[in-house]
Structures are given as structure tokens and as C-alpha cells.
mmCIF file of C-alpha atoms and ligand atoms in Angstrom:
data_model
loop_
_atom_site.group_PDB
_atom_site.id
_atom_site.type_symbol
_atom_site.label_atom_id
_atom_site.label_comp_id
_atom_site.label_asym_id
_atom_site.label_seq_id
_atom_site.Cartn_x
_atom_site.Cartn_y
_atom_site.Cartn_z
ATOM 1 C CA MET A 1 66.732 9.701 -150.227
ATOM 2 C CA THR A 2 64.122 7.142 -149.189
ATOM 3 C CA THR A 3 62.456 5.504 -152.173
ATOM 4 C CA GLY A 4 58.778 4.655 -152.529
ATOM 5 C CA VAL A 5 59.584 0.962 -152.106
ATOM 6 C CA GLU A 6 61.447 1.626 -148.852
ATOM 7 C CA ILE A 7 58.608 3.783 -147.535
ATOM 8 C CA LYS A 8 56.083 1.021 -148.205
ATOM 9 C CA ARG A 9 58.325 -1.570 -146.575
ATOM 10 C CA GLU A 10 58.658 0.606 -143.478
ATOM 11 C CA VAL A 11 54.895 1.207 -143.292
ATOM 12 C CA ARG A 12 54.137 -2.505 -143.764
ATOM 13 C CA GLU A 13 56.608 -3.539 -141.077
ATOM 14 C CA PHE A 14 55.248 -0.929 -138.688
ATOM 15 C CA TYR A 15 51.672 -2.162 -139.042
ATOM 16 C CA ASN A 16 52.642 -5.838 -138.960
ATOM 17 C CA SER A 17 54.795 -5.632 -135.863
ATOM 18 C CA ILE A 18 53.415 -2.635 -133.900
ATOM 19 C CA GLY A 19 50.339 -0.839 -135.240
ATOM 20 C CA TRP A 20 47.993 -3.821 -135.405
ATOM 21 C CA GLN A 21 49.210 -5.610 -132.308
ATOM 22 C CA GLN A 22 46.510 -5.750 -129.661
ATOM 23 C CA VAL A 23 47.465 -3.919 -126.482
ATOM 24 C CA GLY A 24 44.171 -4.599 -124.691
ATOM 25 C CA GLN A 25 40.802 -6.229 -125.247
ATOM 26 C CA GLY A 26 40.113 -5.423 -128.902
ATOM 27 C CA LEU A 27 42.358 -2.335 -128.645
ATOM 28 C CA TYR A 28 45.243 -1.848 -131.045
ATOM 29 C CA GLN A 29 48.419 0.126 -130.512
ATOM 30 C CA ASN A 30 47.249 2.302 -133.427
ATOM 31 C CA ALA A 31 44.037 3.288 -131.580
ATOM 32 C CA ARG A 32 46.183 5.187 -129.091
ATOM 33 C CA TYR A 33 46.271 8.036 -131.594
ATOM 34 C CA GLU A 34 42.518 8.359 -131.070
ATOM 35 C CA ASP A 35 40.693 9.969 -128.166
ATOM 36 C CA LEU A 36 38.845 7.029 -126.654
ATOM 37 C CA ARG A 37 37.412 8.826 -123.590
ATOM 38 C CA PRO A 38 33.633 8.645 -123.090
ATOM 39 C CA VAL A 39 33.291 12.446 -123.301
ATOM 40 C CA SER A 40 34.314 12.411 -126.991
ATOM 41 C CA GLN A 41 32.491 9.226 -127.955
ATOM 42 C CA GLU A 42 29.284 10.727 -129.309
ATOM 43 C CA TYR A 43 31.164 13.228 -131.504
ATOM 44 C CA LEU A 44 33.520 10.558 -132.865
ATOM 45 C CA HIS A 45 30.606 8.222 -133.565
ATOM 46 C CA ARG A 46 28.768 10.897 -135.532
ATOM 47 C CA CYS A 47 31.911 11.689 -137.550
ATOM 48 C CA HIS A 48 32.373 8.001 -138.398
ATOM 49 C CA MET A 49 28.760 7.804 -139.533
ATOM 50 C CA ARG A 50 29.311 10.662 -141.995
ATOM 51 C CA VAL A 51 31.153 8.193 -144.217
ATOM 52 C CA ALA A 52 28.095 5.922 -144.436
ATOM 53 C CA ARG A 53 25.935 8.864 -145.481
ATOM 54 C CA PHE A 54 27.855 9.295 -148.750
ATOM 55 C CA LEU A 55 28.203 5.628 -149.729
ATOM 56 C CA PRO A 56 25.610 3.717 -151.743
ATOM 57 C CA LYS A 57 23.549 1.912 -149.087
ATOM 58 C CA GLN A 58 23.553 -1.411 -150.951
ATOM 59 C CA GLY A 59 25.584 -3.239 -153.521
ATOM 60 C CA VAL A 60 27.523 -6.361 -154.322
ATOM 61 C CA SER A 61 31.055 -5.296 -153.347
ATOM 62 C CA LEU A 62 32.481 -2.587 -151.169
ATOM 63 C CA LEU A 63 36.220 -1.968 -151.432
ATOM 64 C CA ASP A 64 37.921 -0.975 -148.168
ATOM 65 C CA ALA A 65 41.349 0.177 -149.346
ATOM 66 C CA GLY A 66 43.793 0.186 -146.436
ATOM 67 C CA SER A 67 41.177 -1.523 -144.277
ATOM 68 C CA GLY A 68 43.336 -2.183 -141.242
ATOM 69 C CA PRO A 69 41.515 -4.555 -138.890
ATOM 70 C CA ILE A 70 38.142 -2.692 -139.336
ATOM 71 C CA GLN A 71 38.830 -1.418 -135.886
ATOM 72 C CA TYR A 72 35.728 0.582 -134.941
ATOM 73 C CA PRO A 73 32.149 -0.791 -134.723
ATOM 74 C CA GLU A 74 30.906 2.017 -137.014
ATOM 75 C CA TYR A 75 33.143 0.682 -139.803
ATOM 76 C CA LEU A 76 30.992 -2.475 -139.924
ATOM 77 C CA GLU A 77 27.991 -0.355 -140.884
ATOM 78 C CA TYR A 78 29.561 0.750 -144.170
ATOM 79 C CA SER A 79 29.243 -2.710 -145.742
ATOM 80 C CA ARG A 80 26.041 -3.849 -143.997
ATOM 81 C CA GLY A 81 24.000 -3.585 -147.218
ATOM 82 C CA TYR A 82 26.672 -5.239 -149.395
ATOM 83 C CA ALA A 83 27.146 -8.907 -150.234
ATOM 84 C CA ARG A 84 30.847 -8.652 -149.472
ATOM 85 C CA ARG A 85 33.578 -6.310 -148.338
ATOM 86 C CA ILE A 86 36.920 -6.502 -150.103
ATOM 87 C CA CYS A 87 39.624 -5.594 -147.608
ATOM 88 C CA LEU A 88 42.889 -4.551 -149.202
ATOM 89 C CA ASP A 89 45.908 -3.795 -147.071
ATOM 90 C CA ILE A 90 49.670 -3.851 -147.343
ATOM 91 C CA SER A 91 49.816 -5.446 -143.864
ATOM 92 C CA ILE A 92 48.921 -9.106 -143.508
ATOM 93 C CA GLN A 93 48.431 -8.598 -139.781
ATOM 94 C CA ALA A 94 45.713 -6.025 -140.573
ATOM 95 C CA LEU A 95 43.912 -8.572 -142.751
ATOM 96 C CA ARG A 96 44.191 -11.384 -140.180
ATOM 97 C CA GLU A 97 42.524 -9.107 -137.657
ATOM 98 C CA ALA A 98 39.900 -7.967 -140.199
ATOM 99 C CA ARG A 99 39.090 -11.625 -140.947
ATOM 100 C CA SER A 100 38.638 -12.341 -137.248
ATOM 101 C CA ARG A 101 35.947 -9.632 -137.271
ATOM 102 C CA ILE A 102 33.947 -10.188 -140.453
ATOM 103 C CA ALA A 103 34.971 -13.723 -141.527
ATOM 104 C CA GLY A 104 32.982 -14.847 -144.598
ATOM 105 C CA HIS A 105 31.563 -11.379 -145.296
ATOM 106 C CA GLY A 106 35.071 -10.324 -146.321
ATOM 107 C CA ARG A 107 37.635 -11.129 -148.982
ATOM 108 C CA TYR A 108 41.209 -10.299 -148.042
ATOM 109 C CA VAL A 109 43.848 -9.027 -150.421
ATOM 110 C CA VAL A 110 47.427 -8.117 -149.551
ATOM 111 C CA GLY A 111 48.289 -5.338 -151.964
ATOM 112 C CA ASP A 112 49.346 -1.770 -152.639
ATOM 113 C CA LEU A 113 46.652 0.874 -152.817
ATOM 114 C CA ALA A 114 48.609 2.728 -155.491
ATOM 115 C CA ARG A 115 48.501 -0.358 -157.743
ATOM 116 C CA LEU A 116 45.089 -1.884 -157.192
ATOM 117 C CA PRO A 117 44.956 -5.509 -158.350
ATOM 118 C CA PHE A 118 41.282 -5.303 -159.451
ATOM 119 C CA CYS A 119 39.627 -4.871 -162.815
ATOM 120 C CA SER A 120 37.894 -1.600 -163.663
ATOM 121 C CA ALA A 121 34.348 -0.966 -162.458
ATOM 122 C CA ALA A 122 34.474 -3.757 -159.867
ATOM 123 C CA PHE A 123 32.929 -2.010 -156.840
ATOM 124 C CA ASP A 124 29.649 -0.282 -155.993
ATOM 125 C CA GLY A 125 31.279 1.639 -153.171
ATOM 126 C CA VAL A 126 34.831 2.450 -152.103
ATOM 127 C CA VAL A 127 36.206 3.673 -148.789
ATOM 128 C CA SER A 128 39.780 4.509 -147.932
ATOM 129 C CA LEU A 129 40.162 5.836 -144.417
ATOM 130 C CA HIS A 130 43.331 7.387 -142.987
ATOM 131 C CA THR A 131 45.527 5.516 -145.452
ATOM 132 C CA ILE A 132 46.497 7.632 -148.487
ATOM 133 C CA HIS A 133 48.763 9.794 -146.284
ATOM 134 C CA HIS A 134 50.951 6.728 -145.685
ATOM 135 C CA LEU A 135 51.837 6.598 -149.401
ATOM 136 C CA PRO A 136 54.811 8.418 -150.920
ATOM 137 C CA PRO A 137 53.666 11.838 -152.290
ATOM 138 C CA GLN A 138 53.899 10.799 -155.934
ATOM 139 C CA ASP A 139 51.464 7.914 -155.291
ATOM 140 C CA HIS A 140 48.570 9.947 -153.889
ATOM 141 C CA GLU A 141 47.122 10.921 -157.265
ATOM 142 C CA PRO A 142 47.482 7.487 -158.947
ATOM 143 C CA ALA A 143 45.982 5.881 -155.833
ATOM 144 C CA ILE A 144 42.883 8.089 -155.918
ATOM 145 C CA ARG A 145 42.487 7.711 -159.690
ATOM 146 C CA GLY A 146 42.801 3.960 -159.210
ATOM 147 C CA LEU A 147 39.933 4.081 -156.705
ATOM 148 C CA TYR A 148 37.880 6.008 -159.288
ATOM 149 C CA ARG A 149 38.703 3.453 -161.978
ATOM 150 C CA SER A 150 37.578 0.611 -159.727
ATOM 151 C CA LEU A 151 34.107 2.166 -159.205
ATOM 152 C CA ARG A 152 31.083 0.858 -161.109
ATOM 153 C CA PRO A 153 28.994 3.478 -162.921
ATOM 154 C CA GLY A 154 26.841 5.103 -160.241
ATOM 155 C CA GLY A 155 29.310 4.045 -157.522
ATOM 156 C CA ARG A 156 30.722 6.486 -154.987
ATOM 157 C CA ALA A 157 33.998 6.756 -153.090
ATOM 158 C CA VAL A 158 34.797 8.302 -149.711
ATOM 159 C CA VAL A 159 38.443 8.989 -148.858
ATOM 160 C CA VAL A 160 39.272 10.302 -145.385
ATOM 161 C CA TYR A 161 42.503 12.313 -145.425
ATOM 162 C CA SER A 162 44.294 14.667 -143.036
ATOM 163 C CA TRP A 163 45.734 18.118 -143.620
ATOM 164 C CA GLY A 164 48.089 17.430 -140.701
ATOM 165 C CA LYS A 165 49.923 20.497 -139.435
ATOM 166 C CA ARG A 166 48.588 22.472 -142.402
ATOM 167 C CA SER A 167 45.048 22.646 -141.032
ATOM 168 C CA PRO A 168 44.394 26.405 -140.575
ATOM 169 C CA LEU A 169 41.852 25.756 -137.809
ATOM 170 C CA MET A 170 44.294 23.635 -135.812
ATOM 171 C CA ARG A 171 47.045 26.220 -136.348
ATOM 172 C CA LEU A 172 44.745 28.917 -135.038
ATOM 173 C CA LEU A 173 43.833 26.844 -131.980
ATOM 174 C CA ARG A 174 47.389 25.686 -131.217
ATOM 175 C CA PRO A 175 48.000 28.263 -128.424
ATOM 176 C CA LEU A 176 44.767 27.109 -126.759
ATOM 177 C CA VAL A 177 45.938 23.466 -126.918
ATOM 178 C CA TRP A 178 49.378 24.335 -125.503
ATOM 179 C CA THR A 179 47.819 26.359 -122.668
ATOM 180 C CA ALA A 180 45.367 23.562 -121.841
ATOM 181 C CA GLN A 181 48.197 20.986 -121.850
ATOM 182 C CA ALA A 182 50.282 23.157 -119.511
ATOM 183 C CA LEU A 183 47.313 23.602 -117.139
ATOM 184 C CA ILE A 184 46.672 19.846 -117.104
ATOM 185 C CA GLN A 185 50.297 19.192 -116.185
ATOM 186 C CA LEU A 186 50.199 21.839 -113.463
ATOM 187 C CA TYR A 187 46.976 20.387 -112.048
ATOM 188 C CA GLN A 188 48.506 16.921 -112.002
ATOM 189 C CA LYS A 189 51.574 18.218 -110.183
ATOM 190 C CA LEU A 190 49.532 20.137 -107.611
ATOM 191 C CA THR A 191 47.224 17.214 -106.904
ATOM 192 C CA HIS A 192 50.208 14.821 -106.785
ATOM 193 C CA ARG A 193 48.733 12.753 -109.542
ATOM 194 C CA SER A 194 51.468 10.949 -111.316
ATOM 195 C CA SER A 195 51.625 12.568 -114.674
ATOM 196 C CA ASP A 196 49.676 9.590 -115.929
ATOM 197 C CA PRO A 197 49.251 10.327 -119.572
ATOM 198 C CA ALA A 198 47.000 7.312 -119.907
ATOM 199 C CA SER A 199 44.032 9.290 -118.601
ATOM 200 C CA GLU A 200 44.521 12.247 -120.932
ATOM 201 C CA THR A 201 46.403 10.957 -123.904
ATOM 202 C CA GLY A 202 45.633 7.271 -123.998
ATOM 203 C CA ASN A 203 49.321 6.388 -123.806
ATOM 204 C CA GLN A 204 50.780 4.353 -121.007
ATOM 205 C CA PRO A 205 53.248 6.054 -118.632
ATOM 206 C CA GLY A 206 56.732 6.026 -120.050
ATOM 207 C CA GLU A 207 55.520 4.918 -123.438
ATOM 208 C CA ALA A 208 57.001 6.722 -126.389
ATOM 209 C CA ARG A 209 54.681 7.621 -129.273
ATOM 210 C CA GLN A 210 55.523 5.332 -132.115
ATOM 211 C CA GLY A 211 54.535 6.004 -135.639
ATOM 212 C CA THR A 212 55.486 5.523 -139.252
ATOM 213 C CA TYR A 213 55.878 7.479 -142.495
ATOM 214 C CA THR A 214 53.203 10.023 -143.467
ATOM 215 C CA PHE A 215 52.953 12.785 -146.071
ATOM 216 C CA ARG A 216 50.060 15.222 -146.631
ATOM 217 C CA HIS A 217 49.368 17.293 -149.726
ATOM 218 C CA PRO A 218 47.556 20.617 -149.135
ATOM 219 C CA TYR A 219 43.971 21.470 -150.053
ATOM 220 C CA GLY A 220 44.992 23.349 -153.255
ATOM 221 C CA TRP A 221 46.912 20.346 -154.542
ATOM 222 C CA PHE A 222 43.790 18.175 -154.304
ATOM 223 C CA ARG A 223 41.632 20.752 -156.044
ATOM 224 C CA ASN A 224 44.183 21.194 -158.876
ATOM 225 C CA ARG A 225 45.143 17.589 -159.394
ATOM 226 C CA LEU A 226 41.884 15.771 -158.745
ATOM 227 C CA GLY A 227 39.188 18.415 -159.145
ATOM 228 C CA ASP A 228 38.255 16.948 -162.566
ATOM 229 C CA LEU A 229 36.823 13.788 -160.980
ATOM 230 C CA PRO A 230 33.030 13.769 -161.348
ATOM 231 C CA GLU A 231 31.141 15.207 -158.358
ATOM 232 C CA PHE A 232 34.459 15.863 -156.618
ATOM 233 C CA GLU A 233 33.877 17.465 -153.222
ATOM 234 C CA ILE A 234 35.899 18.106 -150.095
ATOM 235 C CA ARG A 235 33.714 18.092 -146.985
ATOM 236 C CA VAL A 236 34.438 17.817 -143.310
ATOM 237 C CA TRP A 237 34.908 14.408 -141.717
ATOM 238 C CA ARG A 238 36.131 15.772 -138.376
ATOM 239 C CA SER A 239 37.530 19.243 -137.889
ATOM 240 C CA VAL A 240 39.592 18.824 -134.701
ATOM 241 C CA SER A 241 42.650 16.759 -133.888
ATOM 242 C CA THR A 242 43.008 14.127 -131.198
ATOM 243 C CA GLY A 243 45.478 16.446 -129.430
ATOM 244 C CA LEU A 244 42.871 19.187 -129.179
ATOM 245 C CA LEU A 245 40.198 16.797 -127.924
ATOM 246 C CA ARG A 246 42.438 15.431 -125.190
ATOM 247 C CA ALA A 247 43.665 18.834 -124.083
ATOM 248 C CA CYS A 248 40.508 20.935 -124.275
ATOM 249 C CA ILE A 249 37.494 18.629 -123.997
ATOM 250 C CA HIS A 250 36.651 17.481 -120.475
ATOM 251 C CA ARG A 251 33.486 16.122 -118.913
ATOM 252 C CA ARG A 252 33.459 18.652 -116.071
ATOM 253 C CA LEU A 253 33.945 21.536 -118.510
ATOM 254 C CA PHE A 254 30.848 20.598 -120.545
ATOM 255 C CA GLY A 255 33.024 18.854 -123.146
ATOM 256 C CA ALA A 256 30.170 16.841 -124.673
ATOM 257 C CA SER A 257 28.108 20.012 -125.160
ATOM 258 C CA TRP A 258 31.018 21.825 -126.850
ATOM 259 C CA LEU A 259 31.371 18.896 -129.220
ATOM 260 C CA ARG A 260 27.647 18.918 -129.997
ATOM 261 C CA LEU A 261 27.981 22.596 -130.920
ATOM 262 C CA LEU A 262 31.029 21.849 -133.068
ATOM 263 C CA TYR A 263 29.233 19.034 -134.890
ATOM 264 C CA TRP A 264 26.261 21.333 -135.498
ATOM 265 C CA LEU A 265 28.585 23.974 -137.018
ATOM 266 C CA GLU A 266 30.339 21.363 -139.169
ATOM 267 C CA GLU A 267 26.972 20.206 -140.522
ATOM 268 C CA ARG A 268 26.062 23.767 -141.444
ATOM 269 C CA MET A 269 29.422 24.551 -143.121
ATOM 270 C CA PRO A 270 30.803 21.195 -144.329
ATOM 271 C CA HIS A 271 32.994 22.654 -147.084
ATOM 272 C CA LEU A 272 34.516 25.370 -144.897
ATOM 273 C CA PHE A 273 35.358 22.900 -142.135
ATOM 274 C CA GLY A 274 36.540 20.386 -144.740
ATOM 275 C CA ARG A 275 39.038 22.934 -145.973
ATOM 276 C CA TRP A 276 40.097 24.453 -142.654
ATOM 277 C CA GLY A 277 39.695 21.579 -140.215
ATOM 278 C CA GLN A 278 41.977 18.647 -139.550
ATOM 279 C CA TYR A 279 40.346 15.758 -141.425
ATOM 280 C CA PRO A 280 38.546 16.174 -144.748
ATOM 281 C CA MET A 281 36.413 13.656 -146.606
ATOM 282 C CA ILE A 282 37.176 13.544 -150.324
ATOM 283 C CA LEU A 283 34.150 12.432 -152.307
ATOM 284 C CA PHE A 284 33.632 11.524 -155.946
ATOM 285 C CA ARG A 285 31.221 9.465 -157.997
ATOM 286 C CA LYS A 286 31.351 7.625 -161.295
ATOM 287 C CA PRO A 287 28.466 8.846 -163.465
ATOM 288 C CA SER A 288 25.751 6.264 -164.140
ATOM 289 C CA GLY A 289 25.653 4.543 -167.478
ATOM 290 C CA GLN A 290 29.257 5.119 -168.442
ATOM 291 C CA ASN A 291 32.765 4.066 -167.583
ATOM 292 C CA VAL A 292 34.252 7.533 -167.825
ATOM 293 C CA ALA A 293 38.006 7.845 -167.456
ATOM 294 C CA PRO A 294 39.047 11.393 -166.573
ATOM 295 C CA ARG A 295 42.654 12.333 -167.256
ATOM 296 C CA SER A 296 45.125 9.803 -165.901
ATOM 297 C CA ALA A 297 47.891 10.598 -163.412
ATOM 298 C CA ASP A 298 51.158 11.857 -164.873
HETATM 299 C C1 SAM B 301 46.071 4.474 -140.150
HETATM 300 S S1 SAM B 301 45.729 2.864 -140.709
HETATM 301 C C2 SAM B 301 44.002 3.028 -141.098
HETATM 302 C C3 SAM B 301 43.292 1.716 -141.121
HETATM 303 C C4 SAM B 301 41.774 1.821 -141.274
HETATM 304 N N1 SAM B 301 41.404 2.329 -142.583
HETATM 305 C C5 SAM B 301 41.211 2.679 -140.172
HETATM 306 O O1 SAM B 301 40.731 3.789 -140.458
HETATM 307 O O2 SAM B 301 41.248 2.236 -139.027
HETATM 308 C C6 SAM B 301 46.463 2.775 -142.312
HETATM 309 C C7 SAM B 301 46.344 1.398 -142.969
HETATM 310 O O3 SAM B 301 46.777 1.534 -144.308
HETATM 311 C C8 SAM B 301 47.586 0.432 -144.652
HETATM 312 N N2 SAM B 301 48.471 0.859 -145.745
HETATM 313 C C9 SAM B 301 49.505 1.731 -145.689
HETATM 314 N N3 SAM B 301 50.086 1.873 -146.895
HETATM 315 C C10 SAM B 301 49.378 1.081 -147.748
HETATM 316 C C11 SAM B 301 49.490 0.792 -149.145
HETATM 317 N N4 SAM B 301 50.433 1.337 -149.906
HETATM 318 N N5 SAM B 301 48.598 -0.061 -149.682
HETATM 319 C C12 SAM B 301 47.627 -0.632 -148.927
HETATM 320 N N6 SAM B 301 47.480 -0.413 -147.601
HETATM 321 C C13 SAM B 301 48.352 0.437 -147.013
HETATM 322 C C14 SAM B 301 48.325 0.105 -143.356
HETATM 323 O O4 SAM B 301 48.830 -1.199 -143.356
HETATM 324 C C15 SAM B 301 47.223 0.327 -142.332
HETATM 325 O O5 SAM B 301 46.476 -0.832 -142.111
#
């Protein structure tokens, strides 16, 4: 059985040697799991900006736990009103890249999100994006409680997570994605286009998908284990997967308009899409005027 220490070593080595290596101008290997086509850009931008909506606009310190290289321009917005951004990551390569982006605005800490090396109530805002699922399952709760502990009274945290294959919406839409993928392949064959996945998937021809360890708890687990955190909420960050975007959203098939409709629906039913969609945002706040410690992790 793989231990927690081995998992973290594997994840660290992956991000040091593969994930945060640049494969193009400002483009990381890791970004190949994202849909970077222009047709999806507006939707992705608006989803990124949802995070900023729930953070305090200003403060002294923002903690970015599992910062990576701060790879998207929208990420810079989160700490615009803060004196500094504390980037914590298990990968030194991530932090080197983050420093090349925000230089003196940042402080850079190599560390483990499940054992935060900061005193309590140190941050006005906390973000942790697409990172908790890289931790061993037993570390998810202590990691999130650690983020809570590190918040100042009145501070707020935004954690972006993924339900992975458990997302009911993505399960429901899987036949549609498979059909669309098959039609794309057929079209490419008929038009003698090399099955160049780069145009549809972002991968280079012949390139194998490389990844590292992930584990996702279900919605009910979060509600049961962490629902006692003050102002705990699960809302939508983005309800569809990269696979669905690449297979089903195309410029000539009014892709941008479909995504505008989807975003509109997500805004109207944020909790439903947060529960059923692919990527939820987990929100909590430390009440003002106190340093409340809800029950600690087992
Ligand atoms: C998928 S990337 C996300 C990076 C960034 N938050 C983003 O959204 O682009 C996950 C990041 O979490 C970091 N990470 C994984 N396990 C960690 C741990 N136990 N402690 C701190 N950082 C960790 C990885 O090194 C990597 O930079």
C-alpha cells in the first residue's frame, strides 16, 4: 500500500520534473488538461473570476495554498488588493515559476498543505485551487481545517475541488461526450486530417497523457465532515469537464453561446451545479471578532 509520504513524494516529483515544465511560451505541461481554445475562453474566464467574488477584496496577506506557478492571468486578480501573496507549494519548481511572475509581491514557502507552517489567524484571505485532491484521502479534512485555522477573524477561504468521475452531471452527459468524440474522429478520417489531437485536446500527436496521484471525496463526505465550518457552502466553480468542452463545444456549432447559457444557469442555481457539476467551490469564513476553532480533525 502506498503511504501518504510516498504519495506526496510522487506528486512533488511529478510537478518538479513534468507538470511545471514550460512546453511553450508561458504554457505549462499541466495546462494541457485545460481547454485553451478561444471558443471556451470567455466561460473559463468567468469561472476563474467567481473565486475573486468570494474573497475579501483587500487585506495584508493572501495565502495561495498549492499555488503552482500562478498560471492564469485571472489568478493575479485575487491578490491585487493585498500587500502580499504567500505562495505555498510542495514543488519548488512551482514556486520558482510563481516568483518569476509576481516577484516582490509574493513570499514563497515550500511546504505541505496538510501541515501548514503558519501561525493561526495569519491571513485575510485563503485560496486553494485544484490542489486538495492531490493529497492522500486522510489529509483532506486536516488540510481544510488548517486553512480555516490560518484565517483571520472575518477572513474567507475559497477551495476549488473536483468530484471527478462522481459528478452526476458529467455521468449523465458521458454518452454525449463519447458520441461527439467518435464523430470528431470520423470527421478527421473522412477529411484526411491527421488525427491531430492538438486541435481538439491540446495534446501533441503521439503524446501520452501524463498525470499524478489524485483522490476525490464525494459531496456527502464534505457535508458530514466539514459542514460545521462557519458559513460553509458548496457552490459551482465550473460544472463541465475539459473533456466535455473539447468534445461538444465548437465555434461553428455556436459553442460560445451554449457556454453563455450554461454560465447563466450556473449563476441561477449555484448550489445545484456545485453538487452535480464537475468542479465545486468550497467556501467558509471565520466569524469576525473571534478566533473560533470548530471541532478538529480526527
Ligand atoms: C493542479 S496543480 C494546481 C496549481 C494552481 N493552484 C492552479 O490552479 O493552477 C496542484 C498544485 O498543488 C501542489 N501540491 C500538491 N500536493 C501538495 C501538498 N501536499 N502541499 C502543497 N502543495 C501541494 C502541486 O505541487 C501543484 O503545484
